Structures are given as C-alpha cells and as structure tokens.
PDB file of C-alpha atoms in Angstrom:
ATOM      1  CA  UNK A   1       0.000   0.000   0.000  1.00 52.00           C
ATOM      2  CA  UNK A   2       1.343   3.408  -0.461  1.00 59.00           C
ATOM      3  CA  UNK A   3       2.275   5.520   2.247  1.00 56.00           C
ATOM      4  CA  UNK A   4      -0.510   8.394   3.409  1.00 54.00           C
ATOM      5  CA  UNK A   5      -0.506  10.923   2.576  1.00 50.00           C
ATOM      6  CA  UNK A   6       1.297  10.823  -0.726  1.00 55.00           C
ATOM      7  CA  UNK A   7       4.470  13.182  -1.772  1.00 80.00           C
ATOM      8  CA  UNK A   8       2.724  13.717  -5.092  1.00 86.00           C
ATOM      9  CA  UNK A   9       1.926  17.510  -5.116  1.00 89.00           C
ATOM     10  CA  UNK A  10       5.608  18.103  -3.716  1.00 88.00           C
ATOM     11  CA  UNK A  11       7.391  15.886  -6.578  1.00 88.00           C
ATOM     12  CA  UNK A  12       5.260  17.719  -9.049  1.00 88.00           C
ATOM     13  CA  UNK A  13       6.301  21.417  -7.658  1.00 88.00           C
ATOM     14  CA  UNK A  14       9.597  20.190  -7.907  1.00 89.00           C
ATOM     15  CA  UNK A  15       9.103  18.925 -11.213  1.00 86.00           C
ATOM     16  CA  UNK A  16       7.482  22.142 -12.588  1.00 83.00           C
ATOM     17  CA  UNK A  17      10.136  24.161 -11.126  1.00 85.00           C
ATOM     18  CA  UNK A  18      13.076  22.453 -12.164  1.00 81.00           C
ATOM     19  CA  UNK A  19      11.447  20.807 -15.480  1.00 70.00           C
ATOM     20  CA  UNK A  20      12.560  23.010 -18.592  1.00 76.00           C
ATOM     21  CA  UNK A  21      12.473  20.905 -21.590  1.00 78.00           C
ATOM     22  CA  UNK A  22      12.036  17.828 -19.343  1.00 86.00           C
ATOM     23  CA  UNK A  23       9.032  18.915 -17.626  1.00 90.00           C
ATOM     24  CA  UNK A  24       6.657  15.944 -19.294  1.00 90.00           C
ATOM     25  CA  UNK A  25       9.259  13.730 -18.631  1.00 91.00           C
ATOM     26  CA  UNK A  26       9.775  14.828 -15.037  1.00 91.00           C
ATOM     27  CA  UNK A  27       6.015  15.035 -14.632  1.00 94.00           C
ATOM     28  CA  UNK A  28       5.517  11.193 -15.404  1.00 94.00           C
ATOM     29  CA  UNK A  29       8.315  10.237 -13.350  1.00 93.00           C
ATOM     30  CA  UNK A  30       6.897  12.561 -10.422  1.00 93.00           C
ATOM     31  CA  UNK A  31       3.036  10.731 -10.808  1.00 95.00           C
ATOM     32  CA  UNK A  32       4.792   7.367 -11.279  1.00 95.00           C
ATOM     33  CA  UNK A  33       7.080   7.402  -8.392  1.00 92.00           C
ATOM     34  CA  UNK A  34       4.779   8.627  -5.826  1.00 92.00           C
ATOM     35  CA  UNK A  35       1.998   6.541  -6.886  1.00 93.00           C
ATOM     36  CA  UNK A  36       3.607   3.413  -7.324  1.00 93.00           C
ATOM     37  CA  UNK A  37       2.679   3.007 -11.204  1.00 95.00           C
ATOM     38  CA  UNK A  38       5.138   1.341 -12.788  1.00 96.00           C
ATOM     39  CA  UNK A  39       4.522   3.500 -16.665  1.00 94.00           C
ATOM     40  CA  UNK A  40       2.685   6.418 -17.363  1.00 95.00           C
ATOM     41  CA  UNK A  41       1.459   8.279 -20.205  1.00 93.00           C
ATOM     42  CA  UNK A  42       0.914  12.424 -20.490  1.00 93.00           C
ATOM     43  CA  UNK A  43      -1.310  13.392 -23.378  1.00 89.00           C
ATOM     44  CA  UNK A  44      -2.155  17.008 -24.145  1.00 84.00           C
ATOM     45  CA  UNK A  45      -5.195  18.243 -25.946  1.00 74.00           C
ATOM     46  CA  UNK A  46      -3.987  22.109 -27.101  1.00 61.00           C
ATOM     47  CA  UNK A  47      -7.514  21.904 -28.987  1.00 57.00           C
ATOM     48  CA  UNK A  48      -9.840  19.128 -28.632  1.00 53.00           C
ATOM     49  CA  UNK A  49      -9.195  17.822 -32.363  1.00 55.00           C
ATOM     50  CA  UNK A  50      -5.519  17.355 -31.880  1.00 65.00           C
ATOM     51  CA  UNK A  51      -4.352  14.902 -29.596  1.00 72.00           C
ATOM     52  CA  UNK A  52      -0.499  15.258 -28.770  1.00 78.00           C
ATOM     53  CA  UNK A  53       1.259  12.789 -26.993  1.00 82.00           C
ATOM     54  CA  UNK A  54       4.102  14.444 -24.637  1.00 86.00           C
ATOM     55  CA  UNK A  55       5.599  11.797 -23.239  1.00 88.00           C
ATOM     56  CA  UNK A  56       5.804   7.789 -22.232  1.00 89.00           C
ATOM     57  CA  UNK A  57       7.975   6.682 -20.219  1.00 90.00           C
ATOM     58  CA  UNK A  58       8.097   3.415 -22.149  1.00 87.00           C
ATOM     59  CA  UNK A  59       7.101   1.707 -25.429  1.00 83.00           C
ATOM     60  CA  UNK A  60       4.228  -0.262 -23.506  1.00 85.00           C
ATOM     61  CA  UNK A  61       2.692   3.277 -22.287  1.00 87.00           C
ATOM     62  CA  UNK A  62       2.849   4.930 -25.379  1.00 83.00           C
ATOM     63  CA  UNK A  63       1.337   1.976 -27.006  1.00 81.00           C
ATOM     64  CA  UNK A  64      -1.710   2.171 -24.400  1.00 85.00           C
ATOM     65  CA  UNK A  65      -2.223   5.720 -25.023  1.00 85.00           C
ATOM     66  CA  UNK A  66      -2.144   5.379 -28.645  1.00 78.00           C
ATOM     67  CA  UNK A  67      -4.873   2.468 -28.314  1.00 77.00           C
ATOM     68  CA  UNK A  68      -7.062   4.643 -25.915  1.00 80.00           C
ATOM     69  CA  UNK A  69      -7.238   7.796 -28.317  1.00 75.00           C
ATOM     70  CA  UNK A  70      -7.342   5.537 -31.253  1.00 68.00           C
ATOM     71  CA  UNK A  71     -10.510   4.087 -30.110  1.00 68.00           C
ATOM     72  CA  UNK A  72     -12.065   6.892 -28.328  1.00 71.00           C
ATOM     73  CA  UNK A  73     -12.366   4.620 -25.667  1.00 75.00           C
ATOM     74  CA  UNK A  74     -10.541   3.703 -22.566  1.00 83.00           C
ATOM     75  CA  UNK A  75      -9.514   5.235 -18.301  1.00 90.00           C
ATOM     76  CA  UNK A  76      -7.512   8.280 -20.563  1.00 90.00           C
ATOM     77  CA  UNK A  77     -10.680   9.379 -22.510  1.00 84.00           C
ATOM     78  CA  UNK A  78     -13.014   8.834 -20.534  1.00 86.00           C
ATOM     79  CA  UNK A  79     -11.246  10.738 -17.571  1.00 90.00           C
ATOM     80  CA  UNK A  80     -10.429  13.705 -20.321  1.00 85.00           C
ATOM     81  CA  UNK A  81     -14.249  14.041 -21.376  1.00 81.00           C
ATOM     82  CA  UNK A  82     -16.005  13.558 -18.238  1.00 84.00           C
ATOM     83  CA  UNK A  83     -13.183  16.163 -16.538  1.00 88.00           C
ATOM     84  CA  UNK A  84     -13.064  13.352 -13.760  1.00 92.00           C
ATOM     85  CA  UNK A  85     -10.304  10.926 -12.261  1.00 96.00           C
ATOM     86  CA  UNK A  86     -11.446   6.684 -13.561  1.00 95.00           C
ATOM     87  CA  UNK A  87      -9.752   4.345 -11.609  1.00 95.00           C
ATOM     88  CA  UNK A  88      -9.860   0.857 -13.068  1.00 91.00           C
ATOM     89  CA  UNK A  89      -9.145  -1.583 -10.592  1.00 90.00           C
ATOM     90  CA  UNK A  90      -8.867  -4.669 -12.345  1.00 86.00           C
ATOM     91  CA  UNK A  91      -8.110  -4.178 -16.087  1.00 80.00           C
ATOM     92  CA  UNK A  92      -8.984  -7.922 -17.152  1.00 76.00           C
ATOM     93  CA  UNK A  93     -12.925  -7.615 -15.468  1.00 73.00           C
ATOM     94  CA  UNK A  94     -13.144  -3.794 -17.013  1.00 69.00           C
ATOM     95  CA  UNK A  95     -16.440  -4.116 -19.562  1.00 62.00           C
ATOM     96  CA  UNK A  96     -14.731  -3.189 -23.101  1.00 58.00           C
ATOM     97  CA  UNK A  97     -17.026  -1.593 -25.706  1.00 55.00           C
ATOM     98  CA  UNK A  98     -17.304  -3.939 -28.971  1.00 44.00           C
ATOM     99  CA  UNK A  99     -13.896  -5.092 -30.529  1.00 48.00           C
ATOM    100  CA  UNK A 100     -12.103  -2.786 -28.117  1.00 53.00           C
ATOM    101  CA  UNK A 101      -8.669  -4.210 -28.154  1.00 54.00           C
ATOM    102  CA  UNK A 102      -7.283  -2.447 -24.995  1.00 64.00           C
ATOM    103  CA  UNK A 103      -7.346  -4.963 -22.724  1.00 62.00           C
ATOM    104  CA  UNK A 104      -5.375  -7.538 -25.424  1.00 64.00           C
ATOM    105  CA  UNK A 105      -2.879  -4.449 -25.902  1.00 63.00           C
ATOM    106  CA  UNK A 106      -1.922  -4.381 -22.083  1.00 75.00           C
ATOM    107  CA  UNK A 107      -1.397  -7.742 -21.290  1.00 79.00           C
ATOM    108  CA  UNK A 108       0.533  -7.029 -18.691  1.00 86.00           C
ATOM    109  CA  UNK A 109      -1.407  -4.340 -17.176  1.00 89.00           C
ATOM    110  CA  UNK A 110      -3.731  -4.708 -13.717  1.00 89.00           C
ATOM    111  CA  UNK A 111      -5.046  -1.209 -12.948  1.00 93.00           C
ATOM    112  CA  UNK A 112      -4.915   1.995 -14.485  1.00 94.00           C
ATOM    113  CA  UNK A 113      -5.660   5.348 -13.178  1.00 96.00           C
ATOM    114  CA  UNK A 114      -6.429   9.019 -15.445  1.00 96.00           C
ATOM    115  CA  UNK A 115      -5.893  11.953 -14.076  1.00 97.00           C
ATOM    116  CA  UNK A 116      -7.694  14.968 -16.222  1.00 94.00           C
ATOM    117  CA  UNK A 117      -6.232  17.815 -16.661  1.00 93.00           C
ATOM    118  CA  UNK A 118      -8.935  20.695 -17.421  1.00 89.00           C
ATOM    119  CA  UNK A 119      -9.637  24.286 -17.821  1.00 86.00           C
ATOM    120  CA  UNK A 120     -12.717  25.785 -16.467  1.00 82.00           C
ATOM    121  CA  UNK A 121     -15.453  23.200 -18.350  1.00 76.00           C
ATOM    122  CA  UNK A 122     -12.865  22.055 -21.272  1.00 79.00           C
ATOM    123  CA  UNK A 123     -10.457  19.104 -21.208  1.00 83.00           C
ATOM    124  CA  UNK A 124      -6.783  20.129 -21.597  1.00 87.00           C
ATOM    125  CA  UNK A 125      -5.316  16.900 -21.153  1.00 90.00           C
ATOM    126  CA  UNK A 126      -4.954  13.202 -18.906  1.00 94.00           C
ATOM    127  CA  UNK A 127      -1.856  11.641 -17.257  1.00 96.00           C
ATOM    128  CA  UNK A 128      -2.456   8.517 -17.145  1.00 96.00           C
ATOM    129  CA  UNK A 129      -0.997   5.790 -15.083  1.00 97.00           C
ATOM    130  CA  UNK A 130      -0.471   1.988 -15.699  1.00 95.00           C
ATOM    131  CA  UNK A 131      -0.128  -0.321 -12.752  1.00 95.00           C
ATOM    132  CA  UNK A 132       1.998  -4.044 -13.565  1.00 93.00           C
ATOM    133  CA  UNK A 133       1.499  -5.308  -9.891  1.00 92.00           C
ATOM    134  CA  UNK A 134      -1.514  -4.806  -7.994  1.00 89.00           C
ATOM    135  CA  UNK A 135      -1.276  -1.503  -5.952  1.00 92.00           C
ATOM    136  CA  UNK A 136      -3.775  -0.317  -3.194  1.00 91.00           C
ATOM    137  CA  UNK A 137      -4.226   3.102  -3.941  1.00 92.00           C
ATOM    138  CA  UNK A 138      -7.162   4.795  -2.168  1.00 92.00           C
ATOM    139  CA  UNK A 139      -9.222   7.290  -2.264  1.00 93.00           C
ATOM    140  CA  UNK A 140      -7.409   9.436  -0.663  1.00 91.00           C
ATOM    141  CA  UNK A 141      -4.345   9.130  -3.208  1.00 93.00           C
ATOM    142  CA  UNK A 142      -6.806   9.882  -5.633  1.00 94.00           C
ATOM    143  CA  UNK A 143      -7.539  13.205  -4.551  1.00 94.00           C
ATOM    144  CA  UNK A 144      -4.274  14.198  -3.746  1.00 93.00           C
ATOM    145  CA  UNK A 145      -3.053  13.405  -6.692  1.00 94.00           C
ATOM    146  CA  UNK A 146      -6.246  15.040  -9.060  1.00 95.00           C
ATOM    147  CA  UNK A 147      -4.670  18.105  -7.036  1.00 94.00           C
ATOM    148  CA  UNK A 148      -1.095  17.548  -8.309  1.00 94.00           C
ATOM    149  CA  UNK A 149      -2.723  17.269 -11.993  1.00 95.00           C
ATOM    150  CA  UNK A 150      -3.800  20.646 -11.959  1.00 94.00           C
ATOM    151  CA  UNK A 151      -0.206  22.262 -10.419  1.00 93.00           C
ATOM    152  CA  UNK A 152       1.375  19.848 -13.784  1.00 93.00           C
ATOM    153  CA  UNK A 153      -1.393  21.832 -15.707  1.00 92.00           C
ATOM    154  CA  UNK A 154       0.046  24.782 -14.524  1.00 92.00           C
ATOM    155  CA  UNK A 155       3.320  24.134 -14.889  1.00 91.00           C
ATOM    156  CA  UNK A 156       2.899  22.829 -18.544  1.00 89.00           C
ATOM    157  CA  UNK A 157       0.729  25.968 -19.606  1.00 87.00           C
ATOM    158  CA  UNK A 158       3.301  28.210 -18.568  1.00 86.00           C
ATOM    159  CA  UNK A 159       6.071  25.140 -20.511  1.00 83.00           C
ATOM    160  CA  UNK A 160       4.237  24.951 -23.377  1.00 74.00           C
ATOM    161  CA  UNK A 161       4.564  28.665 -25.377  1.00 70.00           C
ATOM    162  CA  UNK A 162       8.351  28.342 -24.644  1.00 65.00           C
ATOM    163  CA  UNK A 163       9.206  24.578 -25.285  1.00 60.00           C
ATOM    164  CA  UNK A 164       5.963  22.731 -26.376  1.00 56.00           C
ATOM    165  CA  UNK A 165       5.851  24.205 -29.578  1.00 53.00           C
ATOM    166  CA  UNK A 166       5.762  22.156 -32.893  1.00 48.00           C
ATOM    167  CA  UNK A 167       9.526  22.323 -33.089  1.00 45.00           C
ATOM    168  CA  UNK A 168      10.359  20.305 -29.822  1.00 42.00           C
ATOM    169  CA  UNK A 169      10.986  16.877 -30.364  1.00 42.00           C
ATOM    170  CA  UNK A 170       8.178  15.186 -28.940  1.00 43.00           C
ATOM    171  CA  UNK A 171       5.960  13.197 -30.863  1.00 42.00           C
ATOM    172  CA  UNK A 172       2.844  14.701 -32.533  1.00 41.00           C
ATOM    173  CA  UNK A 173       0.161  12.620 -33.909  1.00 39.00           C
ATOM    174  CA  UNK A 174      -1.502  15.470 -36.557  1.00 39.00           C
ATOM    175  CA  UNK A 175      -1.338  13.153 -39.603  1.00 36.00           C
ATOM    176  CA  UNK A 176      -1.701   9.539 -39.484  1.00 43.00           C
ATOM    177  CA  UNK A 177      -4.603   7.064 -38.673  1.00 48.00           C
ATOM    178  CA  UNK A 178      -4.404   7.428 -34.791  1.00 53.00           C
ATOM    179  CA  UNK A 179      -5.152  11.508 -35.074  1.00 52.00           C
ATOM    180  CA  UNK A 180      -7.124  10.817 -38.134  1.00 60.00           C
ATOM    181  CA  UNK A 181      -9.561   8.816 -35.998  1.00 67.00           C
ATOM    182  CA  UNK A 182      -9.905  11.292 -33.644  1.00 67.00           C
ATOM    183  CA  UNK A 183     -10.387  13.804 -35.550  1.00 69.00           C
ATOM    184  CA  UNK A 184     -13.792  12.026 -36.998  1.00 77.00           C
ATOM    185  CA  UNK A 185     -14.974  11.544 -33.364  1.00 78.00           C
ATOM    186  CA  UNK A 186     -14.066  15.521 -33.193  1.00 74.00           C
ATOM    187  CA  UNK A 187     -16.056  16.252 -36.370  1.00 81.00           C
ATOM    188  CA  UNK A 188     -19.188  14.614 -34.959  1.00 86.00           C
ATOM    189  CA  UNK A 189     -18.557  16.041 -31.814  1.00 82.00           C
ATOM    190  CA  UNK A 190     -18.987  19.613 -33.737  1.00 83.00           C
ATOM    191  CA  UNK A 191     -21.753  18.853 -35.752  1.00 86.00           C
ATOM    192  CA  UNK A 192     -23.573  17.667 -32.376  1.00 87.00           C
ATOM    193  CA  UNK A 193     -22.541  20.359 -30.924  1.00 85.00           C
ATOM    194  CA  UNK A 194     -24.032  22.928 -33.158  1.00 87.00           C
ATOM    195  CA  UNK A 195     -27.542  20.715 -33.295  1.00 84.00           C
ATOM    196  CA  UNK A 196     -27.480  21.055 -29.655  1.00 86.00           C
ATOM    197  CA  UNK A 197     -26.231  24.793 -29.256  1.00 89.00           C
ATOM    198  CA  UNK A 198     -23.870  23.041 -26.710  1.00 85.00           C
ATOM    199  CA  UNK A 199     -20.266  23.380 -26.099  1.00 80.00           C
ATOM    200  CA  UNK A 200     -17.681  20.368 -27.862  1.00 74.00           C
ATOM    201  CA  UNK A 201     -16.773  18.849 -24.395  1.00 70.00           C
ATOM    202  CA  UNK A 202     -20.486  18.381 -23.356  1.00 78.00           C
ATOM    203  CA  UNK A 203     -21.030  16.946 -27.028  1.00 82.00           C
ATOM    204  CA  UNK A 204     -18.275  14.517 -26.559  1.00 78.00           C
ATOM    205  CA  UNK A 205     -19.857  13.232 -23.547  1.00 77.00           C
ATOM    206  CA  UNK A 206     -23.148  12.500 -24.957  1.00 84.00           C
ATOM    207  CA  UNK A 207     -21.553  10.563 -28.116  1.00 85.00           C
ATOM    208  CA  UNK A 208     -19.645   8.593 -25.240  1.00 79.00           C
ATOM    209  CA  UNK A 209     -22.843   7.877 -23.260  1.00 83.00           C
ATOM    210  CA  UNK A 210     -24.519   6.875 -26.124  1.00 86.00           C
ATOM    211  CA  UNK A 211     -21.675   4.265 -27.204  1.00 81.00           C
ATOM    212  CA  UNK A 212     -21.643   3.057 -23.314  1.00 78.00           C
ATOM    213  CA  UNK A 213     -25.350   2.686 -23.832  1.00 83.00           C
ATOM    214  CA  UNK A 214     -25.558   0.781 -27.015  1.00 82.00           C
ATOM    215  CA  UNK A 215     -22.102  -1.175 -26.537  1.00 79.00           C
ATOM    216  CA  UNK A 216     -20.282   0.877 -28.944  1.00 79.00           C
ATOM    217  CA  UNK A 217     -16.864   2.264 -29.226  1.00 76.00           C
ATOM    218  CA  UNK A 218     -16.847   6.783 -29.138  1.00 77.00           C
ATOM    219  CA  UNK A 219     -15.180   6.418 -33.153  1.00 78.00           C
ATOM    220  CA  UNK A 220     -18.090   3.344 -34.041  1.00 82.00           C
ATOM    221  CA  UNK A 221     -21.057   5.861 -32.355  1.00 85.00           C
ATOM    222  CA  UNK A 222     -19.203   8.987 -34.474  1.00 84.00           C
ATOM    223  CA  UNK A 223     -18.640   7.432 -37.455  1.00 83.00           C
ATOM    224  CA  UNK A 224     -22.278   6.203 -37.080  1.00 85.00           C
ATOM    225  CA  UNK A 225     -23.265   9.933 -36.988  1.00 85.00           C
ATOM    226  CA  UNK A 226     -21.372  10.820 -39.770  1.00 80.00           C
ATOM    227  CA  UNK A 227     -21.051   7.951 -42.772  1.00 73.00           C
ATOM    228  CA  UNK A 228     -23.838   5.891 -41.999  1.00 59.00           C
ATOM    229  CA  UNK A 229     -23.153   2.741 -43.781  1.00 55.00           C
ATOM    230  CA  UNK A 230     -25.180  -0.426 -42.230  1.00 50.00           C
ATOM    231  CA  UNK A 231     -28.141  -1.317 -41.053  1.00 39.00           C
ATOM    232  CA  UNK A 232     -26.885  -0.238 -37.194  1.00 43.00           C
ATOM    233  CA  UNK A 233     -26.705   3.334 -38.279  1.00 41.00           C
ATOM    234  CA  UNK A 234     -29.920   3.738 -41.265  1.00 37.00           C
ATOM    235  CA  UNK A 235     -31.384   5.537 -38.952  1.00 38.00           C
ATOM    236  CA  UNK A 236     -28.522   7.820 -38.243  1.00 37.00           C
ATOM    237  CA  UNK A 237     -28.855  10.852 -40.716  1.00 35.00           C
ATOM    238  CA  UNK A 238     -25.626  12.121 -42.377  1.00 37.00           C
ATOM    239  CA  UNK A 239     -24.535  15.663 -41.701  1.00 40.00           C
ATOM    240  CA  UNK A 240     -25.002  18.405 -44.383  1.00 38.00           C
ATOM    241  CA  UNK A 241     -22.892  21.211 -45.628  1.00 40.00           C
ATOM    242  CA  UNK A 242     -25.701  23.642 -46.020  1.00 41.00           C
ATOM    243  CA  UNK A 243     -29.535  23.494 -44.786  1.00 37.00           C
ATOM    244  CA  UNK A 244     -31.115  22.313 -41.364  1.00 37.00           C
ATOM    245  CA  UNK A 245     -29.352  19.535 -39.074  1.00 37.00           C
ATOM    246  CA  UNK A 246     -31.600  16.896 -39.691  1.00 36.00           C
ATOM    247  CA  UNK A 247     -33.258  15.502 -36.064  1.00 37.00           C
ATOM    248  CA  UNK A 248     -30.896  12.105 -34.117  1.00 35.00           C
ATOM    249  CA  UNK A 249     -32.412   9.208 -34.003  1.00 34.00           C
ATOM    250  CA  UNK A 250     -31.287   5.392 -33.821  1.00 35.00           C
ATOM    251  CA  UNK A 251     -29.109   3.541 -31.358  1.00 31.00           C
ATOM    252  CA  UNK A 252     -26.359   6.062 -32.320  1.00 32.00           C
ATOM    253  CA  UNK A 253     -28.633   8.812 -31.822  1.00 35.00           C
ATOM    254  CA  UNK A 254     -28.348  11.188 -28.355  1.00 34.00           C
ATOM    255  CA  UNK A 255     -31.135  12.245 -26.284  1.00 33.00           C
ATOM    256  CA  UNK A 256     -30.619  16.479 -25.946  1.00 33.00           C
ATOM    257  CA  UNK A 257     -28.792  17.869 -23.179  1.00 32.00           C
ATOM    258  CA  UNK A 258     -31.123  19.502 -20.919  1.00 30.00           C
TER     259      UNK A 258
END
C-alpha cells in the first residue's frame, strides 16, 4: 500500500520548477514514483481535435495511449471528457465496448488510473498511469493526486509557449490514422454540438454515453453519426454542408442535453 498521505503535489512542484524541456518527462516520473505506477502516459489536448502525446515513459505506455485515443475509448478518454479521475481496478474484469482491443494491448497491465487535466469546463489533457502489480491506492491518493494534476497543468501551460511548440521533439500525432480517428470523433462532436447549441466537451460526452449505452466504441457511435453505412446506423442521418441539421435518431442517436 502506499504511504498516506502521498508526496505527489511536492514531486510535481519540484518537477514544474526544475522541469525546462524535461518537464513531461519529469512530470511522469513525479506521478509514477509517488503513486507506485510502474509507466505512465501524459497526453495534451492544445484543442480538442488534436491529440499530442508528450511523453511515455516506455514503449508499452505509449502503445496504451495510442490504443485509448485511437478508439475513443478507454480510463484516458473517458477521464479527459467527463473532466473526472477513472480508476480501473482490475483491467482484465473492465467491460470493453465492442472489438475494443485495450485490454489484449496491455497484457501485462492490472489497474490503471487518469488523471484529467482541465480548464474551467474544457479538457486540456490526462496523465495517465499503468499499474503491472496490484497496488492499493485509495481514495485518498486519488484526490491528492487530481490536485497535483492541476499544479502539472500549470506548470505545462506556462512550458508549453516556450518549449511545447511544434519544433520540440516530442511526438505529434496530426497526420496519421491514430489523429485521423480522432479527428472524426471531433467532427461529430462539432456537428452535435451545433444541433445542440452546446459546447464540444459536453457533445463529446453525450456521443460517449450513447456508445456506453448501445455497446459501442466513441469512433463506431461517431462514425455512425457521420457515414452511416449499415443497417446499425440507417437511422442515423448524415450531416449536411448547407440546410437544417436533420433531427438524431437510432441507437447512435443522443437524447438532448437539458
């Protein structure tokens, strides 16, 4: 078990204030070390189209990341979109929506915990952490450590104009199938959005209660929305470029926010 009360929110001022160029890196090792993960993962979302990996601390975390954001579906998005920490305690017993593979991808892992990282109401980014041995952590590490997340979201904000730019040698997912996924789920989440005269981040979270409702994966329920091809999604009408958003219906459908 770890100790109480956890040294997080010290190892992360110390990371912010000595991080420089290594402040993801730092950050990850700070989370990792005081929570007893043994990997972590810290994605940033500068808008919520663009998904940016900053750092893994190993192959196996980036890996887990890039299957989370791939799918629209996992502890990482679902803690960035519902602006909450998701603690999964057991990784193997976790439901998985349809043909999720993110369970087969972490063979290794038994718990993960997401840590959001937000702004007001809109998602910024998740650290996420990846557990190989089974680790107590309570409830009380939990909130200590959502408090750390938002002194690394400080610390990165102020890191990010002078070394987070497109120059720094981090990788960037902006081109290939991973962000091009994502960037369909962020399409629908717009065109949702603008039916609803709600902002993207509450959007985002009705297209993921609708896939947990029907069994469905964020990308299936999005690309439902927008290129309705089978029978699952007839009933799903296809966005226009001009005239009227047509009215939801069908099991990819959302009820209005209210």
């Amino acid at each position: 078990m770890l100790e109480e009360p956890p040294s997080i929110v010290h190892d992360v001022s110390v990371a912010a204030a000595v991080g420089r160029r290594t402040l993801p890196q730092r950050l990850c090792a700070a989370f990792t070390q005081a929570l007893g993960a043994q990997r972590a993962a810290l994605s940033f979302l500068p808008c919520v189209e663009r998904w940016r990996l900053l750092h893994a601390t190993d192959e196996p975390a980036l890996r887990g990341e890039a299957a989370q954001f791939t799918l629209g579906d996992g502890p990482s998005v679902s803690a960035a979109l519902r602006m909450r920490p998701v603690h999964v305690r057991d990784l193997r017993s976790a439901p998985c929506r349809a043909g999720s593979p993110l369970h087969e991808g972490l063979t290794d892992v038994r718990q993960v915990l997401a840590l959001p990282m937000y702004v007001q109401r809109a998602p910024v980014g998740v650290i996420c952490l990846y557990y190989t041995v089974r680790t107590e952590v309570t409830d009380a590490h939990i909130a200590e450590a959502q408090h750390a997340a938002g002194l690394a979201l400080d610390a990165l904000l102020r890191w990010r104009p002078v070394h987070g730019s497109d120059e720094c040698d981090c990788p960037v997912w902006t081109t290939d199938t991973r962000a091009a996924r994502w960037e369909r789920i962020h399409r629908a989440a717009g065109y949702l959005a603008a039916r609803e005269d709600c902002p993207v981040a509450e959007a985002l979270s009705m297209l993921q209660a609708a896939g947990a409702r029907d069994g469905l994966s964020l990308l299936d329920v999005s690309d439902a929305l927008l290129q309705p091809r089978d029978a699952l999604a007839h009933d799903v009408p296809v966005p226009r470029e001009d005239g009227p958003a047509p009215a939801l219906s069908g099991p990819g459908a959302c009820a209005p926010a209210r």
